[in-house]
Each structure stands twice: as C-alpha cells, then as structure tokens.
Amino acid sequence: MNHRILGLTVRNFRTLTDTKLPLGPLTVMVGPNAAGKSNVFHALEFLRSVSEDGIELALEGRGGFEAVGFRGGSRPVSRITIGIEGIWSDFASKEHPDSYELSVNRRRVPTRDHVLYRQERFTQHPRQETETSLNLKSAAAEINSSLAADVLKGTTDLDRMASALHQPLPWTADSPTAHAVEEIRRHLSGIRVFDPDVRAARKPSAITRSGRHLKDDASNLADFLKTLRAIRDEEGRRYIWEALLEDIRAVIPHIRDIHIVDTPGTYDHLSIELEEEGLRGRTRLEDASFGTVRVLCLLSIFHDPEPPALTCIEEIDHGIHPHALELLAVRLREASRRAQFLVTTHSPVFVSELTPDEFVVCERDADGASRIPALTPDEVREVIEASEGMPIGELWFANTLGGGL
C-alpha cells in the first residue's frame, strides 16, 4: 500500500491561523521571506516530536504554548490544532482517507493562571468498508468500532496531556485500530526535514548502522555514500552509485570520480575525496565549494533507495547554479514516485519545471496570518492560459501569480 499524507490542516500555529494545504507526491512552496513556508515544516516537525517525545516535551522544546501559538490579533489564542489526512490503514483511500488531529487547549483556572489539555482524534479504515475512530479528551479515551478485537482494557489514569501517538494505549491483542494508530505514529516519526549543514557534511563521519539513512543535517554523508556504493543489482552493478556519479558529472563536469576513504589517524571514520579533471591528486570534501557539497547532499537523497514517507527540503535552490536546478527538478520528481517531497524555493528557474498541481503560492496578510495556498491549481492554470503559456517561473517572478514582495 502506498502510505502518504494527502493534506495538512493547521490552525493558530505560529502564523498558520487557518491553513489547509493539499499534499501530492511533490509539493513546492514559493513566496516572500516570512510568508509562513517554514512554519509548514515546523508544524510537521511538531507532530514528529509528539510521536517521539510526547506533547509536553514537544511544546517545551519550542518555547511553550505562547511561543508556538499565533501571536497576532487582539487576544492570545486558546487553541492550537494540527491535523493530517492520509492513507496509512489497510483500506484507506483518497475517497475515504484516514485522519489524525491534535488540539492543545489553554484555559484559565482559579488555582493557577492557565492549564493545558489535549484533544486527540484518530480515524482509520482497518477493514474493508469499516471506519473506526479513537478520541482522547481529558482523562477519557473512547473507541468507536464495530470490530470485536478493538477493545481498550482501561484508561482510568490517562493524563490530560497524554498522546496515543506517543504512548500506546492498553489495547487487546491484535486490535486493528491499534495497528492503524501505530502506522500513523511510524509515518510521522519518520518525517525528514532535510537541511544540510555543509560544514558538517564536509567532515569525516563515523561508520555506524545509521549509515543506511542520511541524517537531517547530512553530517553522516560519507557513511551514507558508502551505503549507496555498496548496493548492487542481480548482475553485480552498482547501479545507484553509477547513477549518482552520472548526475554529479552532469552538473559539475570537472568531477571525474568520488572516493570514500578511511580517515587518516582513525579506524572508524570515513572521508570523501573528489577526483577532478586537470588536477593532480584528490580534493578533500572539506576543501570543496559550498555548492558542490550541497549538490552532492541533494542528489544523494534523491537516489536514496529507502526514503522516509515524507521529506521536507528548505530552499532547495540555495547555493545551486541555475543550470543544475533543471536536473535537480527532474531527479526530485523521479524520487517523488517512491516517497513524498515538500520543498521551498526562491528560484524562478526551478519553478518553471513545475506543474500547477505541484506549485503553491504563499503570502502573508497585514494581520500577520499566512495564506497558504494563496491560489488554487485551477487559478494558476487560468493565469497560465491567459498568458498564452508563459512558464510558471516567469509568471511568478513578475508577481502575476502573487507571492512577491
């Protein structure tokens, strides 16, 4: 089954006061700085943190309710809501999607200034033509299911901030709804917000079991490339590694080869060295340009054979030559056939490679609230037709589609 997120709904989280963002295989957000694009990533990261650490730690790590809640308007907000629709249970579909919604509420009480409590709702389709739901409110958990195996063995001591996304409830064995809840937890905990730290990526990386996955900051780049290089097909070809090298040579023609070597003076660290046309010896990645390292990081995740269900990339064009962006757009779309990608860009060149369904305009109103999306795909198509087929990137750069300064 193709697990994926179909849409994100956010209310009163930072500048996202009423955001309903559809998510396809590839979604690219454009707009001015501070329009709210990064806050979409932060909302998804928040759900990831809830699944890993629980609601209270997820809030504390972001400065608390007041820092996370929308700070515009005449009064502080009393509720923050983040929800997703998607396909993660066995019989969900676009027509009958699963859903998860978390609300964190703040209210005044006589004995203290404020108290926080959560409301949590899961909806899933674990059997054909069967929808079940799980609701958590205050100390109560309510299951609505016609399936005999869906039974809770008691939740009398449920904390008002406990999350079923983080802490499993006492289900009976083989509960279909419990399995569906675990699937959404696994889905959200695997979200990758990829923001390569070029300085960290340049450095040697330790050889670890986590080398199968490139870290969010690309600090284990050498270890991950070792993994890609080791993968072979039935005929013994290093097909992923050769495809990656071909792409690198296409956008940085003077690179002939990439070598992964033991780091001098250590026995458990690897380094990356570049073999370059016209130069004697090799160039350490530590001495390579910012753009070279960033291109290598991006192309590496596009060739990842085991990508997480959703990868977010901030400013995909940062430090990249415009001609290289065309290839990155092609590889990104190919990678989106295996997993979802949500990215931001400020490059008209990159935007011109997109379709209206992949293109999301982001704007911010005078009251401080974001409008995402500011246009529907049909409205984008109307503008393109009226312009007699001008590229989306040119229309956006001319501010015809909005999302300008």
Short mmCIF file of C-alpha atoms in Angstrom, two decimals:
data_model
loop_
_atom_site.label_atom_id
_atom_site.label_comp_id
_atom_site.label_asym_id
_atom_site.label_seq_id
_atom_site.Cartn_x
_atom_site.Cartn_y
_atom_site.Cartn_z
CA MET A 1 0.00 0.00 0.00
CA ASN A 2 1.24 3.50 -0.85
CA HIS A 3 1.29 5.27 2.51
CA ARG A 4 1.14 9.04 2.12
CA ILE A 5 -0.18 12.27 3.54
CA LEU A 6 -2.96 13.82 1.46
CA GLY A 7 -3.28 17.11 3.28
CA LEU A 8 -2.25 19.20 6.27
CA THR A 9 -4.60 21.40 8.34
CA VAL A 10 -3.17 23.92 10.80
CA ARG A 11 -4.93 26.49 13.00
CA ASN A 12 -3.24 29.07 15.23
CA PHE A 13 0.23 27.51 15.00
CA ARG A 14 2.67 30.40 14.59
CA THR A 15 1.46 32.34 11.50
CA LEU A 16 -0.69 29.47 10.24
CA THR A 17 -4.12 30.58 11.52
CA ASP A 18 -6.25 28.63 9.03
CA THR A 19 -4.10 26.63 6.60
CA LYS A 20 -5.43 23.74 4.53
CA LEU A 21 -2.63 22.50 2.32
CA PRO A 22 -3.14 19.56 -0.07
CA LEU A 23 -0.01 17.43 -0.44
CA GLY A 24 0.73 15.46 -3.59
CA PRO A 25 3.79 13.38 -4.42
CA LEU A 26 5.69 16.66 -4.95
CA THR A 27 4.64 19.98 -3.44
CA VAL A 28 6.75 23.13 -3.86
CA MET A 29 6.02 26.29 -1.87
CA VAL A 30 7.07 29.74 -3.08
CA GLY A 31 6.65 33.19 -1.62
CA PRO A 32 8.49 36.00 0.15
CA ASN A 33 10.54 35.54 3.28
CA ALA A 34 8.41 35.24 6.44
CA ALA A 35 5.31 34.23 4.46
CA GLY A 36 4.94 31.08 6.57
CA LYS A 37 6.59 28.43 4.37
CA SER A 38 8.96 27.33 7.14
CA ASN A 39 6.06 27.19 9.60
CA VAL A 40 4.51 24.43 7.49
CA PHE A 41 7.69 22.44 8.10
CA HIS A 42 7.60 23.36 11.79
CA ALA A 43 4.02 22.06 12.10
CA LEU A 44 5.06 18.71 10.63
CA GLU A 45 8.15 18.64 12.85
CA PHE A 46 5.89 19.30 15.84
CA LEU A 47 3.84 16.19 15.05
CA ARG A 48 7.06 14.24 14.67
CA SER A 49 8.19 15.45 18.10
CA VAL A 50 4.84 14.49 19.63
CA SER A 51 5.19 10.97 18.25
CA GLU A 52 8.74 10.68 19.62
CA ASP A 53 8.64 12.66 22.88
CA GLY A 54 5.02 13.45 23.75
CA ILE A 55 3.06 16.69 23.67
CA GLU A 56 4.58 18.43 26.69
CA LEU A 57 8.20 17.97 25.62
CA ALA A 58 7.30 18.96 22.04
CA LEU A 59 5.87 22.23 23.38
CA GLU A 60 8.69 22.87 25.84
CA GLY A 61 11.28 22.38 23.11
CA ARG A 62 9.65 25.22 21.15
CA GLY A 63 9.28 27.69 24.00
CA GLY A 64 5.87 26.65 25.27
CA PHE A 65 2.28 27.29 24.21
CA GLU A 66 2.62 31.09 23.96
CA ALA A 67 5.66 30.83 21.66
CA VAL A 68 4.01 28.25 19.40
CA GLY A 69 0.56 29.87 19.25
CA PHE A 70 -0.36 32.66 16.82
CA ARG A 71 0.75 35.98 18.34
CA GLY A 72 -1.34 38.29 16.18
CA GLY A 73 -4.84 39.58 16.86
CA SER A 74 -6.20 41.39 19.91
CA ARG A 75 -6.19 38.36 22.24
CA PRO A 76 -3.91 35.36 22.77
CA VAL A 77 -5.18 32.15 21.19
CA SER A 78 -6.64 29.45 23.41
CA ARG A 79 -6.32 26.50 21.00
CA ILE A 80 -3.69 25.20 18.57
CA THR A 81 -4.71 22.49 16.12
CA ILE A 82 -2.65 20.43 13.67
CA GLY A 83 -4.21 17.66 11.63
CA ILE A 84 -3.41 15.47 8.66
CA GLU A 85 -5.37 13.33 6.25
CA GLY A 86 -3.69 10.40 4.56
CA ILE A 87 -3.52 6.75 3.75
CA TRP A 88 -1.95 4.51 6.37
CA SER A 89 -4.52 1.87 7.31
CA ASP A 90 -5.16 -1.13 5.08
CA PHE A 91 -8.38 0.03 3.42
CA ALA A 92 -8.00 3.81 3.36
CA SER A 93 -8.16 5.70 0.07
CA LYS A 94 -8.31 9.25 -1.29
CA GLU A 95 -12.10 8.97 -1.18
CA HIS A 96 -12.08 7.53 2.36
CA PRO A 97 -8.89 8.85 3.99
CA ASP A 98 -7.56 8.25 7.45
CA SER A 99 -7.10 11.30 9.64
CA TYR A 100 -5.35 12.46 12.78
CA GLU A 101 -5.98 15.71 14.61
CA LEU A 102 -4.33 17.10 17.72
CA SER A 103 -5.61 20.17 19.56
CA VAL A 104 -3.81 21.69 22.53
CA ASN A 105 -6.14 23.92 24.56
CA ARG A 106 -5.33 26.50 27.19
CA ARG A 107 -7.87 27.68 29.74
CA ARG A 108 -7.83 29.72 32.90
CA VAL A 109 -8.48 28.01 36.22
CA PRO A 110 -8.95 29.54 39.69
CA THR A 111 -5.87 27.98 41.30
CA ARG A 112 -3.36 28.95 38.61
CA ASP A 113 -3.05 31.20 35.57
CA HIS A 114 -3.61 28.56 32.88
CA VAL A 115 -3.84 24.84 32.39
CA LEU A 116 -3.21 22.90 29.18
CA TYR A 117 -5.08 19.85 27.97
CA ARG A 118 -5.19 17.97 24.69
CA GLN A 119 -7.87 16.62 22.43
CA GLU A 120 -6.80 13.90 20.03
CA ARG A 121 -8.78 12.14 17.34
CA PHE A 122 -7.78 9.25 15.07
CA THR A 123 -9.91 7.96 12.20
CA GLN A 124 -8.83 4.89 10.24
CA HIS A 125 -10.08 2.16 7.91
CA PRO A 126 -8.56 -1.15 9.09
CA ARG A 127 -11.14 -3.37 7.35
CA GLN A 128 -12.99 -3.10 4.07
CA GLU A 129 -15.93 -0.67 4.32
CA THR A 130 -15.17 -0.22 8.03
CA GLU A 131 -14.23 3.06 9.68
CA THR A 132 -13.11 3.23 13.29
CA SER A 133 -12.21 6.18 15.46
CA LEU A 134 -10.34 6.85 18.68
CA ASN A 135 -10.94 10.01 20.70
CA LEU A 136 -8.93 11.26 23.67
CA LYS A 137 -10.33 14.08 25.78
CA SER A 138 -9.23 14.92 29.31
CA ALA A 139 -8.79 11.57 31.11
CA ALA A 140 -11.07 9.60 28.81
CA ALA A 141 -10.36 7.53 25.71
CA GLU A 142 -13.30 6.50 23.56
CA ILE A 143 -13.16 3.89 20.80
CA ASN A 144 -15.87 3.77 18.15
CA SER A 145 -15.53 0.48 16.30
CA SER A 146 -17.68 -2.42 15.13
CA LEU A 147 -14.69 -4.79 15.26
CA ALA A 148 -14.67 -7.33 18.08
CA ALA A 149 -10.90 -7.11 18.56
CA ASP A 150 -10.99 -3.34 19.17
CA VAL A 151 -11.22 -3.22 22.95
CA LEU A 152 -9.43 -0.98 25.44
CA LYS A 153 -8.57 -2.68 28.73
CA GLY A 154 -8.94 0.50 30.77
CA THR A 155 -7.62 4.09 30.70
CA THR A 156 -8.79 5.46 34.04
CA ASP A 157 -5.44 7.14 34.80
CA LEU A 158 -4.98 8.86 31.43
CA ASP A 159 -3.09 12.14 31.82
CA ARG A 160 -4.76 15.19 30.28
CA MET A 161 -1.69 15.74 28.04
CA ALA A 162 -1.01 12.09 27.18
CA SER A 163 -0.94 11.26 23.47
CA ALA A 164 -1.88 7.93 21.94
CA LEU A 165 0.50 8.89 19.16
CA HIS A 166 3.37 8.71 21.66
CA GLN A 167 2.22 6.33 24.39
CA PRO A 168 0.33 3.19 23.28
CA LEU A 169 -3.00 2.60 24.97
CA PRO A 170 -3.81 -0.78 26.62
CA TRP A 171 -5.45 -2.46 23.64
CA THR A 172 -6.37 -6.11 23.46
CA ALA A 173 -4.10 -8.25 21.30
CA ASP A 174 -4.47 -7.96 17.51
CA SER A 175 -6.55 -4.78 17.63
CA PRO A 176 -6.90 -3.47 14.03
CA THR A 177 -7.28 0.11 15.26
CA ALA A 178 -4.18 -0.18 17.44
CA HIS A 179 -2.28 -1.35 14.36
CA ALA A 180 -3.55 1.64 12.35
CA VAL A 181 -2.56 4.07 15.13
CA GLU A 182 0.91 2.55 15.17
CA GLU A 183 1.17 3.07 11.41
CA ILE A 184 0.47 6.80 11.66
CA ARG A 185 2.95 7.06 14.55
CA ARG A 186 5.60 5.35 12.42
CA HIS A 187 4.72 7.57 9.46
CA LEU A 188 5.03 10.81 11.44
CA SER A 189 8.14 9.81 13.38
CA GLY A 190 9.88 9.18 10.05
CA ILE A 191 9.31 12.65 8.60
CA ARG A 192 12.66 14.07 7.43
CA VAL A 193 13.19 17.83 7.38
CA PHE A 194 16.37 17.92 5.34
CA ASP A 195 18.53 20.99 5.93
CA PRO A 196 22.13 20.10 5.03
CA ASP A 197 24.79 21.66 7.23
CA VAL A 198 27.56 21.99 4.64
CA ARG A 199 30.26 22.31 7.30
CA ALA A 200 29.11 19.12 8.99
CA ALA A 201 28.73 17.26 5.67
CA ARG A 202 32.33 18.11 4.72
CA LYS A 203 33.75 16.45 7.82
CA PRO A 204 34.62 12.76 8.21
CA SER A 205 31.73 10.68 9.51
CA ALA A 206 31.73 7.68 11.79
CA ILE A 207 30.88 4.25 10.40
CA THR A 208 27.58 3.33 12.06
CA ARG A 209 24.47 1.25 11.48
CA SER A 210 22.59 4.52 10.86
CA GLY A 211 24.56 4.97 7.65
CA ARG A 212 21.61 3.47 5.78
CA HIS A 213 19.84 6.81 6.22
CA LEU A 214 21.16 10.30 5.59
CA LYS A 215 20.70 12.47 8.67
CA ASP A 216 18.64 15.68 8.52
CA ASP A 217 21.82 17.79 8.59
CA ALA A 218 23.80 15.44 6.27
CA SER A 219 26.51 15.07 8.93
CA ASN A 220 26.90 11.36 8.07
CA LEU A 221 27.25 11.97 4.32
CA ALA A 222 30.37 9.83 3.90
CA ASP A 223 28.80 6.90 5.76
CA PHE A 224 25.61 7.19 3.68
CA LEU A 225 27.54 7.32 0.40
CA LYS A 226 29.35 4.15 1.48
CA THR A 227 25.92 2.52 1.75
CA LEU A 228 24.86 3.70 -1.72
CA ARG A 229 28.13 2.49 -3.23
CA ALA A 230 27.70 -0.99 -1.72
CA ILE A 231 24.26 -1.62 -3.27
CA ARG A 232 24.37 -3.91 -6.30
CA ASP A 233 21.77 -5.38 -8.62
CA GLU A 234 21.50 -9.05 -9.61
CA GLU A 235 24.23 -8.57 -12.20
CA GLY A 236 26.60 -7.06 -9.66
CA ARG A 237 26.32 -3.50 -10.96
CA ARG A 238 26.49 -0.61 -8.53
CA TYR A 239 23.51 0.91 -10.29
CA ILE A 240 22.63 3.55 -7.67
CA TRP A 241 26.22 4.68 -7.28
CA GLU A 242 26.76 4.90 -11.05
CA ALA A 243 23.54 6.90 -11.48
CA LEU A 244 24.63 9.30 -8.73
CA LEU A 245 28.07 9.77 -10.32
CA GLU A 246 26.48 10.42 -13.69
CA ASP A 247 24.30 13.16 -12.19
CA ILE A 248 27.23 14.73 -10.34
CA ARG A 249 29.27 14.83 -13.57
CA ALA A 250 26.31 16.39 -15.39
CA VAL A 251 26.08 19.38 -13.05
CA ILE A 252 29.78 19.61 -12.04
CA PRO A 253 31.58 18.43 -15.21
CA HIS A 254 35.13 18.64 -13.83
CA ILE A 255 34.43 15.92 -11.23
CA ARG A 256 35.56 12.55 -12.59
CA ASP A 257 35.01 10.36 -9.55
CA ILE A 258 34.10 10.32 -5.86
CA HIS A 259 36.22 8.30 -3.45
CA ILE A 260 35.22 7.21 0.04
CA VAL A 261 38.35 6.53 2.07
CA ASP A 262 39.41 5.76 5.61
CA THR A 263 40.18 8.94 7.50
CA PRO A 264 43.91 9.13 8.35
CA GLY A 265 44.60 8.52 12.02
CA THR A 266 41.29 6.78 12.70
CA TYR A 267 39.89 3.29 12.20
CA ASP A 268 36.15 4.06 12.29
CA HIS A 269 35.67 7.26 10.26
CA LEU A 270 35.27 7.80 6.53
CA SER A 271 36.12 10.81 4.40
CA ILE A 272 35.10 11.90 0.91
CA GLU A 273 37.64 12.86 -1.74
CA LEU A 274 36.91 14.21 -5.21
CA GLU A 275 38.90 13.31 -8.30
CA GLU A 276 38.87 16.40 -10.53
CA GLU A 277 39.76 16.95 -14.16
CA GLY A 278 43.15 18.61 -14.66
CA LEU A 279 44.24 18.40 -11.02
CA ARG A 280 46.86 16.13 -9.50
CA GLY A 281 45.79 14.11 -6.50
CA ARG A 282 42.36 14.45 -4.96
CA THR A 283 40.37 17.26 -3.37
CA ARG A 284 39.09 16.64 0.14
CA LEU A 285 35.41 17.42 0.51
CA GLU A 286 36.48 19.73 3.34
CA ASP A 287 38.08 21.92 0.64
CA ALA A 288 35.22 21.72 -1.89
CA SER A 289 32.89 24.61 -2.60
CA PHE A 290 29.64 25.19 -0.75
CA GLY A 291 27.61 24.50 -3.88
CA THR A 292 29.47 21.28 -4.66
CA VAL A 293 28.78 19.85 -1.21
CA ARG A 294 25.14 20.91 -1.29
CA VAL A 295 24.56 19.38 -4.75
CA LEU A 296 26.10 16.13 -3.51
CA CYS A 297 23.80 16.13 -0.47
CA LEU A 298 20.65 16.76 -2.51
CA LEU A 299 21.39 14.25 -5.23
CA SER A 300 22.22 11.68 -2.56
CA ILE A 301 18.75 11.84 -1.02
CA PHE A 302 17.12 11.75 -4.46
CA HIS A 303 18.90 8.42 -5.02
CA ASP A 304 18.03 7.09 -1.55
CA PRO A 305 16.62 3.55 -2.08
CA GLU A 306 14.83 3.59 1.30
CA PRO A 307 13.46 7.12 1.71
CA PRO A 308 11.13 8.10 4.56
CA ALA A 309 7.49 8.60 3.65
CA LEU A 310 7.90 12.40 3.57
CA THR A 311 10.99 14.55 3.10
CA CYS A 312 10.89 18.34 3.51
CA ILE A 313 13.64 20.48 1.99
CA GLU A 314 14.12 24.17 2.78
CA GLU A 315 15.29 26.41 -0.10
CA ILE A 316 16.29 23.65 -2.46
CA ASP A 317 17.97 26.16 -4.80
CA HIS A 318 20.31 27.60 -2.14
CA GLY A 319 23.87 27.70 -3.48
CA ILE A 320 22.97 25.82 -6.70
CA HIS A 321 23.78 27.03 -10.24
CA PRO A 322 20.55 27.69 -12.25
CA HIS A 323 21.53 25.15 -14.92
CA ALA A 324 21.87 22.45 -12.26
CA LEU A 325 18.36 23.16 -10.97
CA GLU A 326 16.80 21.67 -14.10
CA LEU A 327 18.39 18.29 -13.37
CA LEU A 328 17.53 18.54 -9.67
CA ALA A 329 13.89 19.11 -10.60
CA VAL A 330 13.89 16.01 -12.81
CA ARG A 331 15.50 13.83 -10.12
CA LEU A 332 13.20 15.24 -7.44
CA ARG A 333 10.13 14.33 -9.46
CA GLU A 334 11.52 10.82 -10.05
CA ALA A 335 12.20 10.45 -6.32
CA SER A 336 8.63 11.59 -5.55
CA ARG A 337 7.38 8.39 -7.20
CA ARG A 338 8.84 6.47 -4.24
CA ALA A 339 8.03 8.93 -1.44
CA GLN A 340 6.58 12.39 -0.90
CA PHE A 341 8.57 15.61 -1.05
CA LEU A 342 7.60 19.04 0.27
CA VAL A 343 10.11 21.77 -0.62
CA THR A 344 10.51 25.54 -0.75
CA THR A 345 12.32 27.61 -3.37
CA HIS A 346 13.03 31.18 -4.42
CA SER A 347 14.19 30.24 -7.90
CA PRO A 348 12.05 31.09 -10.97
CA VAL A 349 14.19 28.61 -12.93
CA PHE A 350 13.18 25.77 -10.61
CA VAL A 351 9.54 26.89 -10.51
CA SER A 352 9.37 26.74 -14.31
CA GLU A 353 9.95 22.99 -14.11
CA LEU A 354 6.76 22.51 -12.06
CA THR A 355 3.15 21.76 -12.92
CA PRO A 356 0.25 23.79 -11.40
CA ASP A 357 -0.58 20.86 -9.09
CA GLU A 358 2.94 20.97 -7.63
CA PHE A 359 3.08 24.75 -7.20
CA VAL A 360 1.87 26.50 -4.01
CA VAL A 361 1.90 30.29 -3.58
CA CYS A 362 2.37 31.51 0.00
CA GLU A 363 1.54 35.04 1.17
CA ARG A 364 1.09 36.83 4.47
CA ASP A 365 -1.68 39.26 5.32
CA ALA A 366 -1.36 42.57 7.14
CA ASP A 367 -2.66 40.98 10.35
CA GLY A 368 0.33 38.62 10.43
CA ALA A 369 -1.51 35.48 9.27
CA SER A 370 -0.25 33.32 6.40
CA ARG A 371 -2.38 32.43 3.37
CA ILE A 372 -1.27 29.01 2.15
CA PRO A 373 -2.15 28.30 -0.56
CA ALA A 374 -2.94 31.78 -1.84
CA LEU A 375 -4.12 30.35 -5.19
CA THR A 376 -5.71 27.05 -6.20
CA PRO A 377 -4.17 24.95 -9.00
CA ASP A 378 -7.15 25.86 -11.22
CA GLU A 379 -6.49 29.57 -10.64
CA VAL A 380 -2.84 29.01 -11.57
CA ARG A 381 -3.93 27.26 -14.78
CA GLU A 382 -6.22 30.18 -15.66
CA VAL A 383 -3.34 32.63 -15.33
CA ILE A 384 -1.08 30.41 -17.49
CA GLU A 385 -3.78 30.13 -20.17
CA ALA A 386 -4.37 33.90 -20.13
CA SER A 387 -0.61 34.46 -20.59
CA GLU A 388 -0.62 32.12 -23.61
CA GLY A 389 1.51 29.51 -21.90
CA MET A 390 4.27 31.51 -20.20
CA PRO A 391 6.39 29.39 -17.81
CA ILE A 392 5.17 29.38 -14.21
CA GLY A 393 8.54 30.69 -13.03
CA GLU A 394 8.34 33.80 -15.21
CA LEU A 395 4.75 34.49 -14.16
CA TRP A 396 5.66 34.12 -10.51
CA PHE A 397 8.78 36.30 -10.84
CA ALA A 398 6.64 39.00 -12.49
CA ASN A 399 4.26 38.75 -9.48
CA THR A 400 1.41 37.77 -11.78
CA LEU A 401 0.71 34.78 -9.56
CA GLY A 402 1.32 36.60 -6.28
CA GLY A 403 3.86 35.53 -3.72
CA GLY A 404 6.08 38.53 -4.46
CA LEU A 405 7.37 41.38 -2.33
#
